XYZ file of C-alpha atoms in Angstrom:
629
model
C -21.692 -74.462 -57.967
C -23.365 -74.419 -61.350
C -21.246 -72.204 -63.582
C -23.275 -72.586 -66.763
C -25.050 -69.365 -67.818
C -28.737 -69.443 -68.530
C -29.843 -68.923 -72.090
C -28.411 -65.591 -73.135
C -31.496 -64.083 -74.692
C -35.135 -64.909 -75.349
C -36.195 -64.959 -78.980
C -36.385 -61.425 -80.313
C -36.730 -59.732 -83.680
C -33.509 -59.643 -85.669
C -33.825 -55.946 -86.416
C -33.395 -53.951 -83.198
C -32.601 -55.781 -79.935
C -35.270 -55.609 -77.266
C -34.273 -53.877 -74.035
C -35.825 -52.882 -70.730
C -38.623 -54.293 -68.604
C -39.920 -56.724 -71.246
C -36.572 -58.495 -71.541
C -36.243 -58.918 -67.778
C -39.829 -60.203 -67.465
C -39.060 -62.963 -69.987
C -36.151 -64.126 -67.820
C -38.202 -64.097 -64.617
C -40.496 -66.771 -66.106
C -37.590 -69.242 -66.328
C -35.988 -68.588 -62.918
C -36.436 -70.517 -59.672
C -35.766 -69.662 -56.026
C -32.098 -70.728 -56.059
C -29.380 -68.455 -54.661
C -26.933 -67.145 -57.196
C -25.461 -64.253 -59.175
C -26.995 -62.414 -62.114
C -25.464 -60.205 -64.782
C -27.258 -57.544 -66.812
C -25.814 -56.894 -70.275
C -26.443 -54.233 -72.908
C -27.006 -54.721 -76.635
C -23.235 -55.006 -77.230
C -22.923 -57.703 -74.508
C -21.102 -55.316 -72.148
C -21.800 -56.101 -68.497
C -23.824 -53.314 -66.904
C -24.328 -54.740 -63.434
C -23.494 -57.779 -61.321
C -25.716 -58.656 -58.367
C -26.279 -61.497 -55.895
C -29.533 -62.972 -54.612
C -30.768 -65.315 -51.929
C -33.678 -66.003 -54.306
C -32.926 -65.237 -57.965
C -36.569 -65.195 -59.070
C -37.638 -62.779 -56.328
C -34.610 -60.515 -56.756
C -34.822 -60.184 -60.533
C -38.596 -59.630 -60.290
C -37.856 -56.337 -58.500
C -36.462 -54.971 -61.769
C -39.778 -55.536 -63.565
C -41.629 -52.994 -61.413
C -41.252 -49.202 -61.895
C -40.300 -46.933 -59.014
C -36.538 -47.609 -58.900
C -33.892 -44.907 -58.543
C -32.871 -42.952 -61.675
C -29.622 -44.934 -61.843
C -31.452 -48.290 -61.799
C -34.015 -47.041 -64.336
C -31.186 -46.123 -66.730
C -29.615 -49.542 -66.237
C -32.912 -51.362 -66.875
C -33.491 -49.335 -70.044
C -30.106 -50.507 -71.401
C -30.500 -54.189 -70.421
C -30.755 -56.393 -73.533
C -29.875 -59.781 -71.962
C -29.042 -61.435 -68.660
C -26.834 -64.268 -67.438
C -27.222 -66.326 -64.284
C -24.945 -68.463 -62.123
C -26.622 -70.547 -59.420
C -24.753 -71.374 -56.190
C -25.307 -73.708 -53.250
C -25.516 -70.924 -50.663
C -25.958 -67.170 -50.483
C -22.453 -66.890 -49.015
C -21.035 -68.461 -52.174
C -23.115 -66.005 -54.183
C -21.629 -63.042 -52.288
C -18.052 -64.229 -52.838
C -18.709 -64.893 -56.521
C -20.399 -61.508 -56.956
C -17.398 -59.621 -55.580
C -14.947 -61.590 -57.728
C -16.986 -60.851 -60.859
C -17.223 -57.142 -59.983
C -13.448 -56.912 -59.590
C -12.934 -58.791 -62.850
C -15.613 -57.170 -65.050
C -15.812 -53.657 -63.518
C -19.488 -53.108 -64.432
C -20.641 -49.549 -65.067
C -23.525 -49.525 -62.550
C -21.826 -51.238 -59.591
C -20.088 -49.423 -56.762
C -16.475 -50.067 -57.731
C -13.306 -49.942 -55.648
C -10.807 -48.557 -58.143
C -7.604 -48.397 -56.079
C -7.249 -51.936 -54.722
C -3.596 -52.660 -54.080
C -1.797 -54.999 -51.754
C -0.314 -53.642 -48.532
C 3.199 -54.209 -47.198
C 4.019 -56.360 -44.173
C 7.067 -56.863 -41.982
C 8.553 -60.334 -42.420
C 10.859 -62.061 -39.954
C 12.217 -64.691 -42.350
C 12.741 -68.138 -40.825
C 14.516 -69.927 -43.672
C 17.960 -69.119 -42.245
C 19.782 -69.810 -38.972
C 19.977 -66.032 -38.419
C 16.550 -64.653 -39.451
C 16.379 -61.501 -41.538
C 13.832 -58.716 -40.899
C 12.521 -56.979 -44.006
C 9.589 -55.433 -45.817
C 7.349 -57.859 -47.727
C 4.540 -57.309 -50.207
C 2.494 -59.967 -51.993
C 1.739 -63.633 -51.372
C 2.992 -65.061 -48.082
C 5.053 -67.875 -49.559
C 8.341 -67.421 -47.694
C 8.748 -69.231 -44.391
C 8.597 -66.848 -41.445
C 6.421 -64.613 -39.262
C 4.378 -61.903 -40.983
C 3.177 -58.736 -39.242
C 0.806 -56.320 -40.914
C -0.694 -54.932 -42.973
C 0.890 -51.498 -42.811
C -0.827 -48.680 -44.667
C 2.217 -47.712 -46.735
C 5.811 -48.559 -47.511
C 6.811 -45.446 -45.577
C 5.091 -46.739 -42.428
C 6.941 -50.053 -42.765
C 10.284 -48.371 -43.383
C 9.921 -46.112 -40.339
C 9.013 -49.076 -38.137
C 11.868 -51.204 -39.532
C 14.294 -48.348 -38.921
C 13.370 -48.219 -35.233
C 13.204 -52.008 -34.871
C 16.755 -52.312 -36.164
C 17.886 -49.819 -33.527
C 15.968 -51.703 -30.835
C 16.707 -55.346 -31.671
C 19.805 -55.165 -33.932
C 18.504 -57.698 -36.461
C 20.132 -58.038 -39.852
C 18.427 -56.733 -42.996
C 20.994 -57.936 -45.550
C 20.211 -60.582 -48.161
C 21.250 -64.192 -47.624
C 23.831 -64.008 -50.421
C 25.455 -60.921 -48.880
C 25.368 -62.603 -45.453
C 27.238 -65.639 -46.773
C 30.007 -63.606 -48.422
C 30.844 -61.200 -45.556
C 34.268 -61.555 -43.936
C 34.045 -58.533 -41.636
C 31.181 -56.486 -40.147
C 29.476 -53.969 -42.424
C 28.406 -50.383 -41.740
C 25.165 -51.545 -40.062
C 27.247 -53.002 -37.245
C 29.322 -49.834 -36.936
C 26.217 -47.647 -36.473
C 24.742 -50.120 -33.962
C 21.906 -51.472 -36.068
C 23.103 -55.057 -36.346
C 25.025 -57.509 -34.180
C 27.053 -58.844 -37.157
C 25.955 -62.490 -37.046
C 27.581 -62.864 -40.481
C 31.015 -62.794 -38.868
C 30.154 -64.717 -35.710
C 30.098 -61.759 -33.311
C 26.875 -63.095 -31.790
C 25.809 -66.681 -31.177
C 22.720 -68.182 -32.806
C 21.133 -68.552 -29.338
C 21.598 -64.890 -28.391
C 20.421 -63.750 -31.832
C 17.301 -65.925 -31.447
C 16.486 -64.046 -28.218
C 16.528 -60.736 -30.155
C 14.305 -62.262 -32.841
C 11.866 -63.455 -30.196
C 11.753 -60.011 -28.580
C 11.084 -58.346 -31.949
C 8.206 -60.737 -32.622
C 6.801 -60.132 -29.135
C 6.926 -56.372 -29.721
C 5.152 -56.680 -33.085
C 2.569 -58.920 -31.411
C 1.686 -56.206 -28.893
C 3.756 -57.224 -25.858
C 5.848 -54.059 -25.961
C 5.411 -53.019 -22.324
C 6.901 -56.272 -21.027
C 9.921 -55.952 -23.328
C 10.574 -52.372 -22.280
C 10.386 -53.369 -18.619
C 12.918 -56.157 -19.200
C 15.255 -53.822 -21.070
C 14.949 -51.234 -18.280
C 15.922 -53.871 -15.681
C 18.929 -54.882 -17.800
C 19.926 -51.230 -18.184
C 19.814 -50.675 -14.395
C 21.844 -53.840 -13.790
C 24.445 -52.777 -16.342
C 24.640 -49.313 -14.779
C 25.108 -50.730 -11.286
C 27.843 -53.009 -12.630
C 29.473 -49.883 -14.145
C 29.012 -51.281 -17.675
C 28.096 -47.838 -18.939
C 28.542 -48.562 -22.639
C 26.103 -51.493 -22.422
C 23.687 -49.392 -20.344
C 23.759 -46.636 -22.982
C 23.063 -49.174 -25.740
C 20.070 -50.515 -23.795
C 18.849 -46.959 -23.212
C 18.949 -46.325 -26.981
C 16.965 -49.521 -27.607
C 14.248 -48.450 -25.157
C 14.119 -45.029 -26.826
C 13.720 -46.640 -30.254
C 10.765 -48.733 -29.030
C 9.138 -45.644 -27.546
C 9.529 -43.782 -30.860
C 7.741 -46.588 -32.721
C 4.769 -46.243 -30.374
C 4.588 -42.444 -30.269
C 4.846 -42.122 -34.074
C 1.709 -44.198 -34.493
C -0.669 -41.500 -33.209
C -3.631 -43.419 -31.813
C -2.869 -46.664 -29.997
C -6.151 -48.069 -28.666
C -5.973 -50.045 -25.435
C -9.171 -52.024 -25.903
C -8.758 -52.983 -29.573
C -6.097 -55.587 -30.239
C -6.777 -56.399 -33.904
C -9.211 -54.561 -36.162
C -9.679 -52.442 -39.252
C -11.534 -49.215 -38.491
C -13.486 -48.156 -41.587
C -15.061 -44.692 -41.874
C -17.190 -43.476 -44.805
C -18.015 -39.894 -45.813
C -20.106 -38.801 -48.823
C -20.415 -35.364 -50.396
C -21.385 -34.060 -53.823
C -21.952 -37.504 -55.328
C -18.477 -38.668 -54.259
C -17.349 -40.915 -51.430
C -14.189 -41.470 -49.417
C -13.524 -44.559 -47.308
C -10.786 -44.274 -44.688
C -9.247 -47.485 -43.281
C -7.105 -47.572 -40.120
C -5.134 -50.770 -39.523
C -5.005 -51.679 -35.814
C -2.765 -54.626 -34.967
C -1.336 -55.648 -31.597
C -3.034 -52.608 -29.977
C -0.987 -50.372 -32.288
C -2.003 -48.160 -35.194
C -0.102 -49.326 -38.250
C -1.271 -46.499 -40.494
C -4.275 -45.529 -42.568
C -5.228 -45.345 -46.208
C -8.024 -43.572 -48.072
C -10.036 -44.951 -50.984
C -12.419 -43.319 -53.433
C -14.850 -45.908 -54.816
C -16.815 -45.119 -57.958
C -20.342 -44.314 -56.796
C -23.553 -42.640 -57.950
C -25.353 -39.895 -56.067
C -28.216 -42.264 -55.199
C -25.997 -44.982 -53.678
C -26.734 -45.324 -49.965
C -23.972 -45.469 -47.318
C -24.990 -49.063 -46.527
C -24.658 -50.047 -50.199
C -21.249 -48.393 -50.563
C -19.928 -49.902 -47.327
C -21.066 -53.420 -48.269
C -19.527 -53.160 -51.739
C -16.276 -51.836 -50.274
C -15.980 -54.666 -47.743
C -16.641 -57.339 -50.347
C -14.136 -56.006 -52.866
C -11.439 -54.845 -50.424
C -11.180 -58.202 -48.648
C -11.545 -60.319 -51.778
C -7.739 -60.670 -51.917
C -6.761 -59.715 -48.355
C -7.057 -61.526 -45.056
C -9.513 -59.638 -42.818
C -8.702 -59.033 -39.131
C -10.841 -60.411 -36.333
C -12.934 -57.250 -36.131
C -14.154 -54.723 -38.691
C -15.331 -51.562 -36.913
C -17.658 -49.663 -39.289
C -19.110 -46.180 -39.363
C -22.233 -47.381 -41.229
C -24.230 -50.581 -40.843
C -24.777 -52.781 -43.898
C -27.930 -54.668 -44.830
C -26.418 -58.142 -45.019
C -24.076 -58.020 -42.028
C -24.591 -61.695 -41.086
C -23.934 -62.781 -44.659
C -20.794 -60.635 -44.926
C -19.526 -62.007 -41.596
C -20.050 -65.565 -42.830
C -18.272 -64.874 -46.139
C -15.290 -63.158 -44.510
C -15.041 -65.841 -41.812
C -14.988 -68.492 -44.532
C -12.221 -66.619 -46.364
C -10.110 -66.125 -43.221
C -10.872 -69.603 -41.835
C -11.726 -68.037 -38.448
C -14.435 -65.834 -37.009
C -14.622 -62.262 -38.326
C -16.942 -59.838 -36.532
C -18.585 -56.683 -37.934
C -19.264 -53.910 -35.399
C -21.018 -50.536 -35.609
C -20.189 -49.107 -32.148
C -22.495 -46.713 -30.326
C -20.306 -45.786 -27.341
C -16.841 -46.111 -25.842
C -13.373 -46.207 -27.380
C -14.489 -47.887 -30.604
C -16.905 -44.993 -31.260
C -13.998 -42.549 -30.907
C -11.941 -44.600 -33.388
C -14.775 -44.549 -35.925
C -15.282 -40.793 -35.469
C -11.546 -40.297 -36.064
C -11.720 -42.348 -39.282
C -14.810 -40.470 -40.526
C -13.151 -37.111 -39.819
C -10.123 -38.183 -41.853
C -12.412 -39.369 -44.653
C -14.225 -36.003 -44.680
C -10.977 -34.029 -44.802
C -9.477 -36.284 -47.493
C -12.577 -35.949 -49.682
C -12.569 -32.159 -49.286
C -8.940 -32.013 -50.422
C -9.658 -34.297 -53.354
C -12.658 -32.227 -54.476
C -10.586 -29.038 -54.281
C -7.827 -30.680 -56.327
C -10.404 -31.922 -58.860
C -11.743 -28.380 -59.299
C -8.213 -27.121 -59.955
C -7.579 -30.041 -62.318
C -10.765 -29.274 -64.268
C -9.648 -25.646 -64.678
C -6.220 -26.759 -65.968
C -7.780 -29.191 -68.445
C -10.019 -26.404 -69.775
C -6.943 -24.194 -70.149
C -5.103 -26.985 -71.953
C -7.998 -27.402 -74.394
C -7.969 -23.663 -75.093
C -4.178 -23.551 -75.586
C -4.141 -26.455 -78.066
C -7.457 -25.689 -79.794
C -9.216 -28.872 -78.634
C -12.979 -29.323 -78.909
C -13.280 -29.739 -75.135
C -11.304 -30.588 -71.989
C -9.550 -33.962 -72.477
C -10.526 -36.856 -70.210
C -7.469 -38.982 -70.972
C -4.065 -37.560 -71.883
C -1.288 -40.008 -72.782
C 2.302 -38.781 -72.491
C 5.177 -40.733 -74.068
C 8.927 -40.712 -73.464
C 11.891 -43.003 -74.196
C 14.982 -43.779 -72.132
C 18.249 -45.513 -73.039
C 22.035 -45.196 -72.790
C 23.522 -45.103 -76.298
C 20.700 -47.354 -77.443
C 21.180 -50.056 -74.786
C 18.354 -51.305 -72.536
C 15.971 -49.026 -74.427
C 12.468 -48.634 -73.010
C 9.434 -46.506 -73.740
C 7.127 -45.150 -71.064
C 3.488 -44.042 -71.226
C 1.861 -42.141 -68.374
C -1.805 -41.120 -68.261
C -3.431 -37.981 -66.870
C -7.174 -37.645 -66.285
C -9.684 -35.374 -64.526
C -8.602 -36.766 -61.131
C -4.853 -36.533 -61.729
C -2.275 -39.136 -62.718
C -3.884 -42.526 -63.455
C -0.994 -44.701 -62.318
C -2.826 -47.988 -62.840
C -2.956 -47.073 -66.557
C 0.815 -46.465 -66.924
C 2.545 -48.774 -69.415
C 6.159 -49.610 -70.194
C 7.461 -50.871 -73.527
C 10.682 -52.828 -73.948
C 12.043 -51.647 -77.298
C 12.425 -54.790 -79.421
C 13.197 -53.461 -82.902
C 16.238 -55.389 -84.197
C 16.552 -53.068 -87.203
C 16.760 -49.910 -85.088
C 19.994 -47.946 -85.110
C 21.174 -47.558 -81.475
C 19.894 -44.223 -80.164
C 17.267 -43.786 -82.919
C 14.684 -41.847 -80.880
C 12.326 -41.485 -83.865
C 12.379 -45.226 -84.509
C 11.823 -46.005 -80.823
C 8.849 -43.660 -80.588
C 7.349 -45.166 -83.741
C 7.686 -48.676 -82.309
C 6.030 -47.674 -79.016
C 3.082 -45.935 -80.695
C 2.693 -48.741 -83.226
C 2.412 -51.341 -80.452
C 0.115 -49.132 -78.367
C -2.431 -48.457 -81.110
C -2.263 -51.934 -82.634
C -3.378 -53.260 -79.261
C -6.010 -50.541 -78.804
C -7.580 -51.351 -82.160
C -7.738 -55.002 -81.158
C -9.011 -54.538 -77.569
C -11.406 -51.633 -78.050
C -12.163 -51.074 -81.742
C -15.432 -49.236 -80.953
C -13.785 -46.910 -78.408
C -16.434 -47.754 -75.825
C -14.212 -48.807 -72.895
C -12.606 -45.459 -72.113
C -9.142 -46.663 -73.176
C -8.611 -44.214 -76.041
C -6.775 -40.932 -75.426
C -8.189 -37.493 -76.234
C -4.699 -36.021 -76.545
C -1.157 -37.339 -77.117
C 1.819 -35.469 -75.672
C 5.149 -36.505 -77.179
C 8.493 -35.635 -75.619
C 10.217 -34.122 -78.638
C 9.893 -31.662 -81.482
C 8.751 -31.681 -85.076
C 10.612 -34.902 -85.928
C 8.913 -36.959 -83.204
C 5.503 -35.516 -84.042
C 5.995 -36.377 -87.715
C 7.022 -39.943 -86.826
C 3.950 -40.389 -84.597
C 1.627 -38.889 -87.236
C 2.965 -41.425 -89.743
C 2.165 -44.328 -87.414
C -1.314 -42.978 -86.641
C -2.037 -42.618 -90.349
C -0.998 -46.231 -90.970
C -3.538 -47.373 -88.360
C -6.269 -45.134 -89.744
C -6.363 -43.092 -86.532
C -6.170 -39.444 -87.495
C -8.728 -37.838 -85.200
C -6.618 -37.791 -81.995
C -4.784 -34.482 -81.445
C -1.058 -34.758 -80.773
C 1.440 -32.211 -79.500
C 5.207 -32.416 -79.268
C 6.802 -30.784 -76.212
C 10.384 -29.661 -76.822
C 12.691 -27.486 -74.747
C 13.711 -24.216 -76.371
C 17.047 -23.382 -77.923
C 18.675 -22.986 -74.498
C 17.184 -26.288 -73.215
C 15.636 -24.184 -70.465
C 12.653 -25.107 -68.275
C 9.946 -22.569 -69.057
C 10.938 -21.982 -72.686
C 9.209 -25.081 -74.050
C 7.983 -25.002 -77.636
C 4.952 -26.948 -78.825
C 4.619 -28.646 -82.193
C 1.430 -29.834 -83.918
C 1.135 -31.524 -87.325
C 0.807 -28.937 -90.074
C 1.037 -25.948 -87.739
C 3.872 -23.616 -86.720
C 5.562 -24.045 -83.358
C 4.366 -21.835 -80.524
C 5.075 -21.208 -76.831
C 3.098 -20.278 -73.737
C 3.783 -17.472 -71.294
C 6.355 -18.456 -68.659
C 3.912 -17.864 -65.788
C 0.979 -19.663 -67.426
C -0.422 -22.375 -65.075
C -1.090 -24.543 -68.140
C 2.641 -24.494 -68.921
C 3.443 -25.750 -65.406
C 0.763 -28.416 -65.866
C 2.383 -29.624 -69.104
C 5.840 -29.567 -67.493
C 4.539 -31.695 -64.628
C 3.162 -34.293 -67.052
C 6.340 -34.282 -69.148
C 8.512 -34.650 -66.023
C 6.360 -37.532 -64.750
C 6.737 -39.328 -68.103
C 10.478 -38.745 -67.944
C 10.653 -40.050 -64.363
C 8.665 -43.165 -65.271
C 10.759 -43.920 -68.376
C 14.045 -43.366 -66.506
C 12.913 -45.593 -63.619
C 11.878 -48.351 -66.005
C 15.213 -48.092 -67.844
C 17.205 -48.274 -64.604
C 15.272 -51.341 -63.469
C 15.933 -53.034 -66.800
C 19.610 -52.099 -66.675
C 19.967 -53.368 -63.097
C 18.348 -56.647 -64.074
C 20.726 -57.001 -67.018
C 23.744 -56.314 -64.766
C 22.672 -58.992 -62.280
C 21.766 -61.536 -64.960
C 23.833 -64.736 -65.146
C 23.858 -67.758 -67.485
C 21.968 -69.607 -64.723
C 18.861 -67.538 -65.574
C 18.599 -69.488 -68.833
C 18.445 -72.918 -67.160
C 14.851 -74.210 -66.818
C 13.974 -75.002 -63.207
C 16.622 -72.755 -61.637
C 14.775 -70.037 -59.757
C 16.033 -67.358 -57.391
C 16.579 -69.630 -54.355
C 18.385 -72.372 -56.315
C 20.432 -69.734 -58.103
C 21.535 -68.371 -54.692
C 22.390 -71.877 -53.499
C 24.527 -72.583 -56.566
C 26.353 -69.247 -56.382
C 26.968 -69.647 -52.637
C 28.363 -73.154 -53.196
C 30.551 -72.497 -56.253
C 31.214 -68.745 -55.945
C 30.324 -67.764 -59.521
C 28.202 -68.764 -62.504
C 31.387 -69.582 -64.419
C 32.374 -72.083 -61.733
C 28.901 -73.644 -61.933
C 29.295 -74.057 -65.705
C 32.582 -75.928 -65.167
C 31.344 -78.143 -62.305
C 31.014 -81.878 -62.802
C 27.773 -83.756 -62.236
C 28.735 -85.123 -58.819
C 29.537 -81.644 -57.474
C 26.236 -80.264 -58.780
C 24.300 -83.053 -57.026
C 26.036 -82.180 -53.750
C 24.447 -78.690 -53.619
C 21.589 -78.450 -51.124
C 18.229 -78.114 -52.883
C 19.507 -79.395 -56.248
C 17.895 -82.701 -57.182
C 19.589 -85.333 -59.319
C 17.356 -84.502 -62.287
C 18.024 -80.765 -61.987
C 21.772 -81.351 -61.617
C 21.718 -83.319 -64.894
C 19.726 -80.530 -66.561
C 22.237 -77.880 -65.420
C 25.176 -80.019 -66.535
C 23.601 -80.707 -69.946
C 22.817 -76.990 -70.405
C 26.460 -75.972 -70.075
C 27.976 -78.989 -71.858
C 25.512 -79.534 -74.704
C 27.678 -77.790 -77.285
C 31.016 -79.108 -76.017
């Protein structure tokens, strides 16, 4: 792949940069018929659009002829320069295009905004008695992975029933090694207590195998086997064992019935339904694995009114599966223009064949109709919520005397216990609700702060926030600047924030302090603005509830961040400071010696005897604890 951009701009007058058709025509003269990716940039070098082409010259030539949609005409009018990356094949161009879209987030591309990873169930195989647990992220740990599930809740419900059915442990390896008697999980019949030897490794392996068979879709066979065992136990008058087997069968049945639709003819697929209305779009994805429905998730890509369903669906597929392994089938509600190209790209990513289907009859058609219906209902709810949100933002602007409804509200709060493990939290509210991907946490670092100095903490948080904003977006063109600051506190906090803003030369952003009244009562909040008297809103004012909801969310986020930091500090050991000692080696050392203090006192020979600790690492650990002695 040639990753060198073409010349960034033809010669142009130094006064005002040339834009529009003329600029694009100059580039067409230098292009050939190679496949590749092109970028259109505005006068400030911001990327407007990223596209792919089987033939760059032919594709870019289309932009030199009038008759495009209003959206494309606006984009062409803003184009001041272009960049090109040639590739060996069109498939490479498609993969590169989607990666660049995710990275650059161009204004005129269909953009998938909520692109998170999905949880899986992991049967870990790095232990003699495998653990079953929820897993999210890269599949680095040895074991069998089953998923994706649409949400953590779907995984937790399935794990809950699987533990009842197969009695597999869910404790950590370190807890497993230190147990001397069965824990509560054994008492409530959710584990066979392998930690204390109440089950052999061979019998436990049978339960692991059955769990994997169930998650692979062979549930009917397992239930039949359990039913036969239950009948045999009953005939042998082993009624307690028969009752336990009955409960396991019931648990398996609950997993299946809670999944809603369980298609017989679709073993592994993602069912993707698209619905558009009012210039907005919703994409609903159902995850079908092992003939079971493992949940669904809705997405709201950024689109324009003139984007076609085929264009939105193609963009969604490319961006959604850029960092996820696709299943063997993608069952779509709308056909895409480059289906063969998308199949080739996804097959290359998955290293196996991936098939795109737009069914016309049968069970698959019913699945697609179900997904589209969910997409339609989800979009209707979202549009209704957006209308309510817009009304609240207008009310907020009226209450605080703003020039117009704010598009980005930043709410700040601090959390600490007598000054220890202090953190600051920032949450963001916009026209579509809480913007959780924009939340930020700040570890309070000020060494000169008096413990518990809330004013000093707030000043540090705002100083760091706006120092970075001025560096990353000095022209305020990226949508990162707030229209309103809400501070948890009264006149003192507002004064401290105003001082910081003045130091940075940012004095045009309204700020309001939200403080509870004299009785610290919900509903009696008082609001403080620089240079203005405090005021309150009526107790039944919807805007007041709106502000309370934002303040409570900021408080929840700051408290959660503080607790996580405190928990990490509690579990920290001197081993964390040794280079090369990660989580697994730390567990091995603690399991072998019993405590970090014992590790620090160990001699070199004993350190070398620990499994997974190399000679070089043993010397490094020994030197770390004995360097000053």
